Amino acid sequence: MTLSMRTFVAVAVGILSAATSANAITNGVGKLPVMGYNAWNAFACNVNDTLIIQTAKYMKEYGLLDVGYNHVNLDDCWAMKNRSSTGEVMSDSIRFPSMKKLTDQLHALGFYAGIYSDSGWFTCAGYPGSFMHEEQDAMTFQSWGFDFLKYDNCAIPFDDIIREGMVGKYQRMADALAAVAKKTGTTLIFSLCEWGWSHVWLWGAQFSHSWRIDGDIAPQWNSISSIINSVSFITQATNYYGRNDLDMLEIGNGNLTYDEAKTHFTVWALVKAPLLIGTNLATISQEMLSILKNQEIIAVNQDPIYGTSISPFRWGINPDWTYDATHPAQYWSGPSEKGTVFMLINTLNEPANLSFNLTESPWIRAGIQYSVRDLWTHTNNGTAVRSFTAMNVPAHGVVALLLNEDGNEPAGLVPPCAGEALSQCTAQDGTKYS
């Protein structure tokens, strides 16, 4: 990829003019979930340009760039604590002496470069926010060569100052990015970090590549399951150019087991969330790297034909539509370029069998048998007729399947209708099956 020719207009920059918006949609920028790295979860404020470049080199060395992780994003703490005398935000003179040099190096390595700011007076770590400096900061970020902006939600101005609702608070930067795009022909992908408000999806799609749906993630199962629960109710918000952001990937951090990490990655990928690694790559294990590099799972996340998230078709342990952060929805499905995707999650603390009738998924046709591909074992596992059972799924583990039509089901099956259709199973002469 050639990143020096940054003459694109990202879709997620605001409610743009008709001409600008049309350009954004047709050039494909921001169409698919961003994949890459964010430094916050591993390093917080302990970052500098050397660490960022070394992380990018690890991503190349470990093959992460090759499978699609092509963004390297700064988070908080990169700036000086005060603006210049003319109001410009300035990078830390010791840790980030030249942002343009940093982005040039990242581009030369094959990556896009991301930066962070805040919609309030200050960032969450107390550095200058962009409120009342939106266009000035957008122009600065563009001149430094950045391609992506994460925009946070701390230090909110008093009501008699901002005089905006939550939408207007973020619209200010969306409009600024659009203005800079008009002036320069370049802009940044815009990602909202409006944590803790799951209703953000109702309006986030108006002007953002992605929007955070929950609080900050932690590297432990109860955090993962809680976020899965939150997203299960709003999967309909996701399509090309806009998606639910479940926060960063904690693969290799904290005390997540291998099976929990697989579930974490599978959910994030199949609901079409951004895939931003938040791990110290200097210490990550090969086992955890193998999770991040599962190309069959990544292919669903980056599907060029279907932009929608998979969705629950049955909650499982709980009645459907039950809000339960400990036991979220277990049975999910959705369309993909290569077949119907199924995801089964064992939310129990011990191994369990997970079974479903094929036609519980709206993407499956009655009377058809389906070939079964396991996206984690990378094996073809025979044919499913009417139902499927995943045996002995580990505690907090996941099964990811790809089903494709494989001819008509065998003749003469009894009953003649499967699943929920049985109660209304009727012959042509009107006789109901019983």
Coordinates of C-alpha atoms in Angstrom, one line a residue:
M1 CA 0.0 0.0 0.0
T2 CA 1.2 3.5 -0.6
L3 CA 0.3 5.8 2.2
S4 CA 2.2 8.9 1.1
M5 CA -0.6 9.8 -1.3
R6 CA -3.2 10.8 1.3
T7 CA -5.8 12.4 -1.1
F8 CA -8.9 10.7 0.4
V9 CA -11.9 12.0 2.2
A10 CA -13.0 9.6 4.9
V11 CA -16.7 8.9 5.2
A12 CA -16.9 9.5 8.9
V13 CA -16.2 13.2 9.1
G14 CA -19.6 14.7 9.7
I15 CA -22.8 15.6 7.9
L16 CA -21.0 16.9 4.9
S17 CA -22.2 18.5 1.8
A18 CA -23.8 16.2 -0.8
A19 CA -20.7 16.4 -3.0
T20 CA -18.3 15.6 -0.2
S21 CA -20.5 12.8 1.2
A22 CA -20.8 11.2 -2.2
N23 CA -17.0 11.2 -2.6
A24 CA -16.6 9.7 0.8
I25 CA -19.0 6.8 -0.1
T26 CA -17.6 6.0 -3.5
N27 CA -13.9 6.0 -2.6
G28 CA -14.4 3.4 0.1
V29 CA -12.5 5.0 2.9
G30 CA -14.0 4.0 6.3
K31 CA -16.2 1.4 4.7
L32 CA -14.8 -1.5 6.7
P33 CA -13.9 -1.7 10.4
V34 CA -10.5 -0.3 11.2
M35 CA -7.8 -2.8 12.2
G36 CA -4.6 -1.9 14.0
Y37 CA -3.1 -0.9 17.3
N38 CA -3.9 1.5 20.1
A39 CA -1.2 2.2 22.7
W40 CA -3.4 3.1 25.7
N41 CA -4.3 -0.2 27.3
A42 CA -0.7 -1.5 27.4
F43 CA 1.1 1.8 28.1
A44 CA -1.3 4.5 29.2
C45 CA 0.7 7.8 29.4
N46 CA 4.1 6.0 29.2
V47 CA 4.5 6.5 25.5
N48 CA 7.0 8.1 23.1
D49 CA 7.8 8.1 19.4
T50 CA 10.4 5.3 19.8
L51 CA 7.9 3.0 21.5
I52 CA 5.3 3.7 18.8
I53 CA 7.7 2.9 16.0
Q54 CA 9.0 -0.2 17.7
T55 CA 5.4 -1.4 18.1
A56 CA 4.8 -0.9 14.4
K57 CA 7.9 -2.9 13.7
Y58 CA 6.6 -5.7 15.9
M59 CA 3.4 -5.6 13.9
K60 CA 5.3 -6.1 10.7
E61 CA 7.6 -8.8 12.2
Y62 CA 4.7 -10.8 13.6
G63 CA 2.7 -10.7 10.4
L64 CA -0.1 -8.6 11.9
L65 CA 0.2 -6.0 9.1
D66 CA 0.0 -8.8 6.5
V67 CA -3.4 -9.9 7.8
G68 CA -4.9 -6.4 7.9
Y69 CA -3.8 -4.6 11.1
N70 CA -2.8 -1.4 9.2
H71 CA -3.4 1.4 11.8
V72 CA -1.1 2.5 14.6
N73 CA -2.9 4.9 16.8
L74 CA -1.7 7.2 19.6
D75 CA -4.1 7.7 22.6
D76 CA -3.9 10.3 25.4
C77 CA -0.8 12.1 26.8
W78 CA 1.0 12.9 23.6
A79 CA 0.7 16.7 24.0
M80 CA 2.2 19.5 26.0
K81 CA 0.0 20.6 28.9
N82 CA -0.5 24.1 27.4
R83 CA -1.3 25.4 23.9
S84 CA 1.0 27.8 22.1
S85 CA 0.5 31.6 22.4
T86 CA -1.6 31.4 19.2
G87 CA -3.7 28.5 20.4
E88 CA -2.2 25.5 18.6
V89 CA -2.0 22.2 20.4
M90 CA 1.6 21.1 20.6
S91 CA 3.2 17.6 20.9
D92 CA 5.4 16.9 23.9
S93 CA 8.8 18.3 22.9
I94 CA 10.7 15.4 24.5
R95 CA 8.5 12.3 23.9
F96 CA 7.2 13.4 20.5
P97 CA 9.5 16.1 19.1
S98 CA 8.2 15.8 15.5
M99 CA 4.7 14.4 14.8
K100 CA 5.3 14.8 11.1
K101 CA 8.4 12.6 11.3
L102 CA 6.5 10.0 13.3
T103 CA 3.7 9.8 10.8
D104 CA 6.2 9.7 7.9
Q105 CA 7.9 6.7 9.6
L106 CA 4.6 4.9 10.2
H107 CA 3.5 5.5 6.6
A108 CA 6.9 4.3 5.3
L109 CA 6.4 1.1 7.3
G110 CA 3.0 0.6 5.7
F111 CA 0.7 1.9 8.4
Y112 CA -1.9 4.6 8.8
A113 CA -1.4 6.9 11.8
G114 CA -4.0 7.7 14.4
I115 CA -4.2 10.5 17.0
Y116 CA -6.4 11.3 20.0
S117 CA -8.3 14.3 21.3
D118 CA -11.3 15.2 23.4
S119 CA -14.6 17.0 22.9
G120 CA -14.2 18.9 26.2
W121 CA -11.8 21.4 27.7
F122 CA -9.2 18.7 28.5
T123 CA -8.5 15.1 27.6
C124 CA -9.2 12.4 30.2
A125 CA -5.5 12.6 31.4
G126 CA -5.6 16.4 31.6
Y127 CA -4.1 17.5 28.3
P128 CA -5.7 20.1 26.1
G129 CA -9.0 19.1 24.7
S130 CA -10.4 20.4 21.4
F131 CA -13.4 22.3 22.6
M132 CA -13.5 25.8 20.9
H133 CA -10.3 24.7 18.9
E134 CA -12.0 22.1 16.7
E135 CA -11.0 23.4 13.3
Q136 CA -7.6 24.6 14.5
D137 CA -6.8 21.1 15.9
A138 CA -8.2 19.4 12.8
M139 CA -5.9 21.4 10.6
T140 CA -3.0 20.6 12.9
F141 CA -3.7 16.9 12.8
Q142 CA -4.0 17.0 9.1
S143 CA -0.7 18.9 8.7
W144 CA 1.1 16.4 10.9
G145 CA -0.1 13.6 8.5
F146 CA -2.6 11.7 10.7
D147 CA -5.3 9.6 9.1
F148 CA -7.5 8.7 12.1
L149 CA -8.9 10.6 15.1
K150 CA -10.3 9.0 18.3
Y151 CA -12.4 11.7 20.0
D152 CA -13.1 11.3 23.8
N153 CA -15.7 12.6 26.2
C154 CA -14.0 14.1 29.3
A155 CA -14.0 17.6 30.8
I156 CA -17.4 18.5 29.4
P157 CA -18.1 22.3 29.4
F158 CA -20.8 23.7 31.6
D159 CA -24.2 23.9 29.9
D160 CA -24.2 27.7 29.8
I161 CA -21.0 27.4 27.8
I162 CA -21.5 24.5 25.4
R163 CA -25.3 25.0 24.9
E164 CA -25.3 21.7 22.9
G165 CA -26.7 18.2 23.4
M166 CA -24.5 15.1 23.1
V167 CA -24.9 15.1 19.3
G168 CA -23.9 18.8 18.9
K169 CA -20.9 18.3 21.2
Y170 CA -19.5 15.8 18.6
Q171 CA -20.9 17.6 15.6
R172 CA -18.5 20.5 16.3
M173 CA -15.5 18.4 15.4
A174 CA -17.4 16.6 12.6
D175 CA -18.0 20.0 11.0
A176 CA -14.4 21.0 11.6
L177 CA -13.1 17.9 9.9
A178 CA -15.4 18.5 6.9
A179 CA -14.2 22.1 6.7
V180 CA -10.5 20.9 6.7
A181 CA -11.4 18.3 4.1
K182 CA -12.9 21.0 1.8
K183 CA -9.8 23.2 2.2
T184 CA -7.1 20.5 1.9
G185 CA -8.7 17.5 0.2
T186 CA -7.6 15.3 3.1
T187 CA -9.1 14.4 6.4
L188 CA -9.2 11.8 9.2
I189 CA -11.5 8.9 9.9
F190 CA -13.6 10.0 12.9
S191 CA -14.2 7.6 15.8
L192 CA -16.4 8.7 18.8
C193 CA -15.4 7.6 22.3
E194 CA -18.7 8.5 24.0
W195 CA -18.4 5.8 26.5
G196 CA -21.1 4.6 28.8
W197 CA -24.1 5.6 26.6
S198 CA -25.4 2.6 24.6
H199 CA -27.9 4.8 22.9
V200 CA -25.1 6.6 21.1
W201 CA -25.7 4.3 18.1
L202 CA -29.0 6.1 17.5
W203 CA -27.1 9.1 16.2
G204 CA -23.5 8.1 15.9
A205 CA -24.0 6.8 12.4
Q206 CA -24.7 10.3 11.2
F207 CA -21.1 11.3 11.3
S208 CA -18.8 8.7 12.7
H209 CA -16.8 5.6 11.5
S210 CA -17.5 4.0 14.9
W211 CA -18.9 4.8 18.3
R212 CA -18.1 3.4 21.7
I213 CA -21.1 1.6 23.3
D214 CA -19.8 0.9 26.9
G215 CA -17.3 1.8 29.5
D216 CA -13.6 1.0 29.3
I217 CA -12.8 -2.7 28.8
A218 CA -10.8 -4.6 31.4
P219 CA -8.8 -7.8 30.7
Q220 CA -11.1 -10.1 32.6
W221 CA -14.1 -12.2 31.7
N222 CA -16.8 -10.2 33.5
S223 CA -15.9 -7.2 31.5
I224 CA -16.0 -9.1 28.2
S225 CA -19.3 -10.7 29.0
S226 CA -20.8 -7.3 30.0
I227 CA -19.8 -5.7 26.7
I228 CA -21.2 -8.7 24.8
N229 CA -24.5 -8.2 26.6
S230 CA -24.5 -4.5 25.7
V231 CA -23.9 -5.1 22.0
S232 CA -26.5 -7.9 21.7
F233 CA -29.3 -5.3 21.8
I234 CA -28.0 -2.9 19.2
T235 CA -26.5 -5.1 16.4
Q236 CA -28.9 -3.5 13.9
A237 CA -26.9 -0.3 14.1
T238 CA -23.9 -1.7 12.2
N239 CA -23.4 -1.5 8.5
Y240 CA -20.8 -0.1 6.1
Y241 CA -19.3 3.2 7.3
G242 CA -20.7 3.0 10.8
R243 CA -20.3 0.4 13.6
N244 CA -20.5 -0.3 17.3
D245 CA -17.1 0.0 19.0
L246 CA -16.6 -2.5 21.8
D247 CA -13.3 -1.0 22.9
M248 CA -9.8 -2.4 22.4
L249 CA -8.7 -6.1 22.1
E250 CA -7.3 -7.3 25.4
I251 CA -5.8 -10.5 23.8
G252 CA -2.7 -11.3 25.9
N253 CA -3.5 -8.8 28.7
G254 CA -4.6 -9.6 32.3
N255 CA -5.9 -13.0 33.3
L256 CA -8.0 -14.0 30.3
T257 CA -7.7 -17.7 29.5
Y258 CA -7.0 -18.8 25.9
D259 CA -10.7 -19.8 25.5
E260 CA -11.9 -16.5 26.9
A261 CA -9.5 -14.6 24.6
K262 CA -10.9 -16.6 21.6
T263 CA -14.4 -15.6 22.6
H264 CA -13.4 -12.0 23.0
F265 CA -11.8 -11.8 19.6
T266 CA -14.6 -13.7 17.8
V267 CA -17.4 -11.5 19.1
W268 CA -15.5 -8.3 18.3
A269 CA -14.7 -9.5 14.8
L270 CA -18.1 -11.0 13.9
V271 CA -20.2 -8.0 15.1
K272 CA -17.9 -5.9 12.8
A273 CA -16.4 -3.8 15.6
P274 CA -13.0 -2.1 15.0
L275 CA -10.1 -4.5 15.8
L276 CA -7.6 -2.4 17.7
I277 CA -5.0 -4.4 19.6
G278 CA -4.3 -3.0 23.1
T279 CA -1.5 -5.4 24.1
N280 CA 2.3 -4.9 24.7
L281 CA 3.5 -6.7 21.6
A282 CA 7.0 -7.1 23.1
T283 CA 5.6 -9.7 25.6
I284 CA 2.6 -11.3 23.8
S285 CA 2.7 -15.1 23.4
Q286 CA 2.6 -17.0 20.2
E287 CA -0.7 -18.6 21.4
M288 CA -2.3 -15.2 21.8
L289 CA -0.9 -14.0 18.5
S290 CA -2.5 -16.9 16.8
I291 CA -5.9 -15.7 17.9
L292 CA -5.3 -12.2 16.5
K293 CA -4.2 -13.7 13.2
N294 CA -7.1 -16.0 12.5
Q295 CA -7.7 -15.0 8.9
E296 CA -11.0 -16.9 8.6
I297 CA -12.5 -14.8 11.4
I298 CA -10.9 -11.6 10.1
A299 CA -12.4 -12.2 6.7
V300 CA -15.9 -12.0 8.2
N301 CA -15.0 -8.7 9.9
Q302 CA -13.6 -7.3 6.6
D303 CA -16.4 -8.8 4.4
P304 CA -16.7 -6.6 1.2
I305 CA -20.3 -7.8 0.5
Y306 CA -22.0 -7.8 3.9
G307 CA -21.4 -4.9 6.3
T308 CA -23.9 -5.9 8.9
S309 CA -23.2 -7.5 12.3
I310 CA -24.2 -10.9 13.2
S311 CA -27.1 -10.9 15.7
P312 CA -28.6 -13.2 18.4
F313 CA -31.3 -15.5 17.3
R314 CA -31.7 -17.1 20.8
W315 CA -30.4 -15.9 24.1
G316 CA -30.1 -19.5 25.5
I317 CA -29.8 -19.6 29.3
N318 CA -32.1 -16.6 29.6
P319 CA -35.4 -15.9 27.8
D320 CA -34.8 -13.8 24.6
W321 CA -34.0 -10.1 25.1
T322 CA -33.0 -10.6 28.7
Y323 CA -30.4 -8.1 29.9
D324 CA -27.8 -10.1 31.8
A325 CA -24.1 -9.0 31.9
T326 CA -23.1 -12.3 33.3
H327 CA -25.0 -14.5 30.8
P328 CA -25.3 -12.6 27.5
A329 CA -26.9 -14.0 24.4
Q330 CA -25.4 -17.4 23.3
Y331 CA -26.7 -18.1 19.8
W332 CA -25.8 -15.7 17.0
S333 CA -25.9 -15.8 13.2
G334 CA -25.6 -13.6 10.1
P335 CA -24.8 -13.5 6.4
S336 CA -21.4 -13.3 4.9
E337 CA -19.8 -13.4 1.5
K338 CA -18.8 -17.1 2.1
G339 CA -21.9 -18.4 3.8
T340 CA -24.0 -18.1 6.9
V341 CA -21.9 -17.4 10.0
F342 CA -22.9 -18.9 13.4
M343 CA -21.4 -18.0 16.8
L344 CA -22.1 -20.0 19.9
I345 CA -20.9 -18.8 23.3
N346 CA -20.7 -20.9 26.5
T347 CA -21.4 -18.3 29.2
L348 CA -21.2 -20.9 32.0
N349 CA -18.2 -21.6 34.2
E350 CA -18.0 -25.2 33.1
P351 CA -18.0 -27.0 29.7
A352 CA -21.4 -27.3 28.0
N353 CA -23.0 -28.7 24.8
L354 CA -24.7 -26.0 22.6
S355 CA -27.5 -27.1 20.3
F356 CA -29.7 -25.2 17.8
N357 CA -32.2 -25.9 15.0
L358 CA -30.8 -24.6 11.8
T359 CA -33.9 -22.7 10.9
E360 CA -33.8 -20.7 14.1
S361 CA -31.5 -18.5 12.1
P362 CA -33.3 -16.3 9.6
W363 CA -30.5 -16.9 7.1
I364 CA -31.1 -20.7 6.8
R365 CA -33.6 -22.3 4.4
A366 CA -35.8 -25.2 5.4
G367 CA -35.4 -28.5 3.6
I368 CA -31.7 -27.9 2.8
Q369 CA -28.8 -29.6 4.4
Y370 CA -25.7 -27.6 5.1
S371 CA -21.9 -28.2 5.0
V372 CA -20.2 -27.1 8.2
R373 CA -16.8 -25.3 8.4
D374 CA -15.2 -24.6 11.8
L375 CA -13.5 -21.2 11.7
W376 CA -11.2 -22.0 14.6
T377 CA -10.1 -25.6 13.8
H378 CA -10.1 -24.6 10.1
T379 CA -11.7 -28.0 9.3
N380 CA -14.7 -29.1 7.2
N381 CA -16.9 -31.0 9.7
G382 CA -19.5 -32.8 7.5
T383 CA -23.1 -31.9 7.0
A384 CA -25.8 -30.6 9.3
V385 CA -29.4 -31.7 8.8
R386 CA -32.0 -29.6 10.6
S387 CA -29.9 -29.2 13.7
F388 CA -26.4 -28.8 15.0
T389 CA -24.8 -29.6 18.4
A390 CA -21.4 -28.3 19.5
M391 CA -20.1 -30.7 22.1
N392 CA -18.1 -29.9 25.2
V393 CA -17.6 -26.2 24.5
P394 CA -15.1 -24.9 27.2
A395 CA -16.2 -22.6 29.9
H396 CA -16.5 -19.1 28.5
G397 CA -15.5 -20.6 25.1
V398 CA -16.8 -20.0 21.6
V399 CA -17.7 -21.9 18.4
A400 CA -17.6 -20.1 15.1
L401 CA -19.1 -21.9 12.1
L402 CA -19.7 -21.2 8.4
L403 CA -22.6 -23.0 6.9
N404 CA -23.3 -23.4 3.2
E405 CA -26.1 -25.1 1.3
D406 CA -25.2 -28.7 0.3
G407 CA -28.2 -30.0 -1.5
N408 CA -31.7 -31.0 -0.3
E409 CA -32.0 -32.7 3.0
P410 CA -32.7 -36.5 2.8
A411 CA -36.2 -37.5 1.7
G412 CA -38.8 -38.9 4.1
L413 CA -37.6 -37.1 7.3
V414 CA -40.2 -37.2 10.1
P415 CA -41.6 -34.9 11.1
P416 CA -42.0 -33.2 7.7
C417 CA -41.4 -29.8 9.1
A418 CA -38.5 -28.8 11.4
G419 CA -38.3 -26.5 14.4
E420 CA -40.9 -23.8 15.1
A421 CA -42.7 -24.6 11.8
L422 CA -43.9 -27.9 13.3
S423 CA -46.9 -26.3 15.0
Q424 CA -48.3 -25.1 11.7
C425 CA -47.0 -28.0 9.5
T426 CA -49.7 -28.5 6.9
A427 CA -50.2 -30.8 3.9
Q428 CA -51.5 -29.3 0.6
D429 CA -55.0 -30.7 1.3
G430 CA -55.1 -28.8 4.6
T431 CA -54.3 -31.7 6.9
K432 CA -52.0 -30.6 9.8
Y433 CA -49.2 -32.9 10.9
S434 CA -49.5 -34.1 14.5

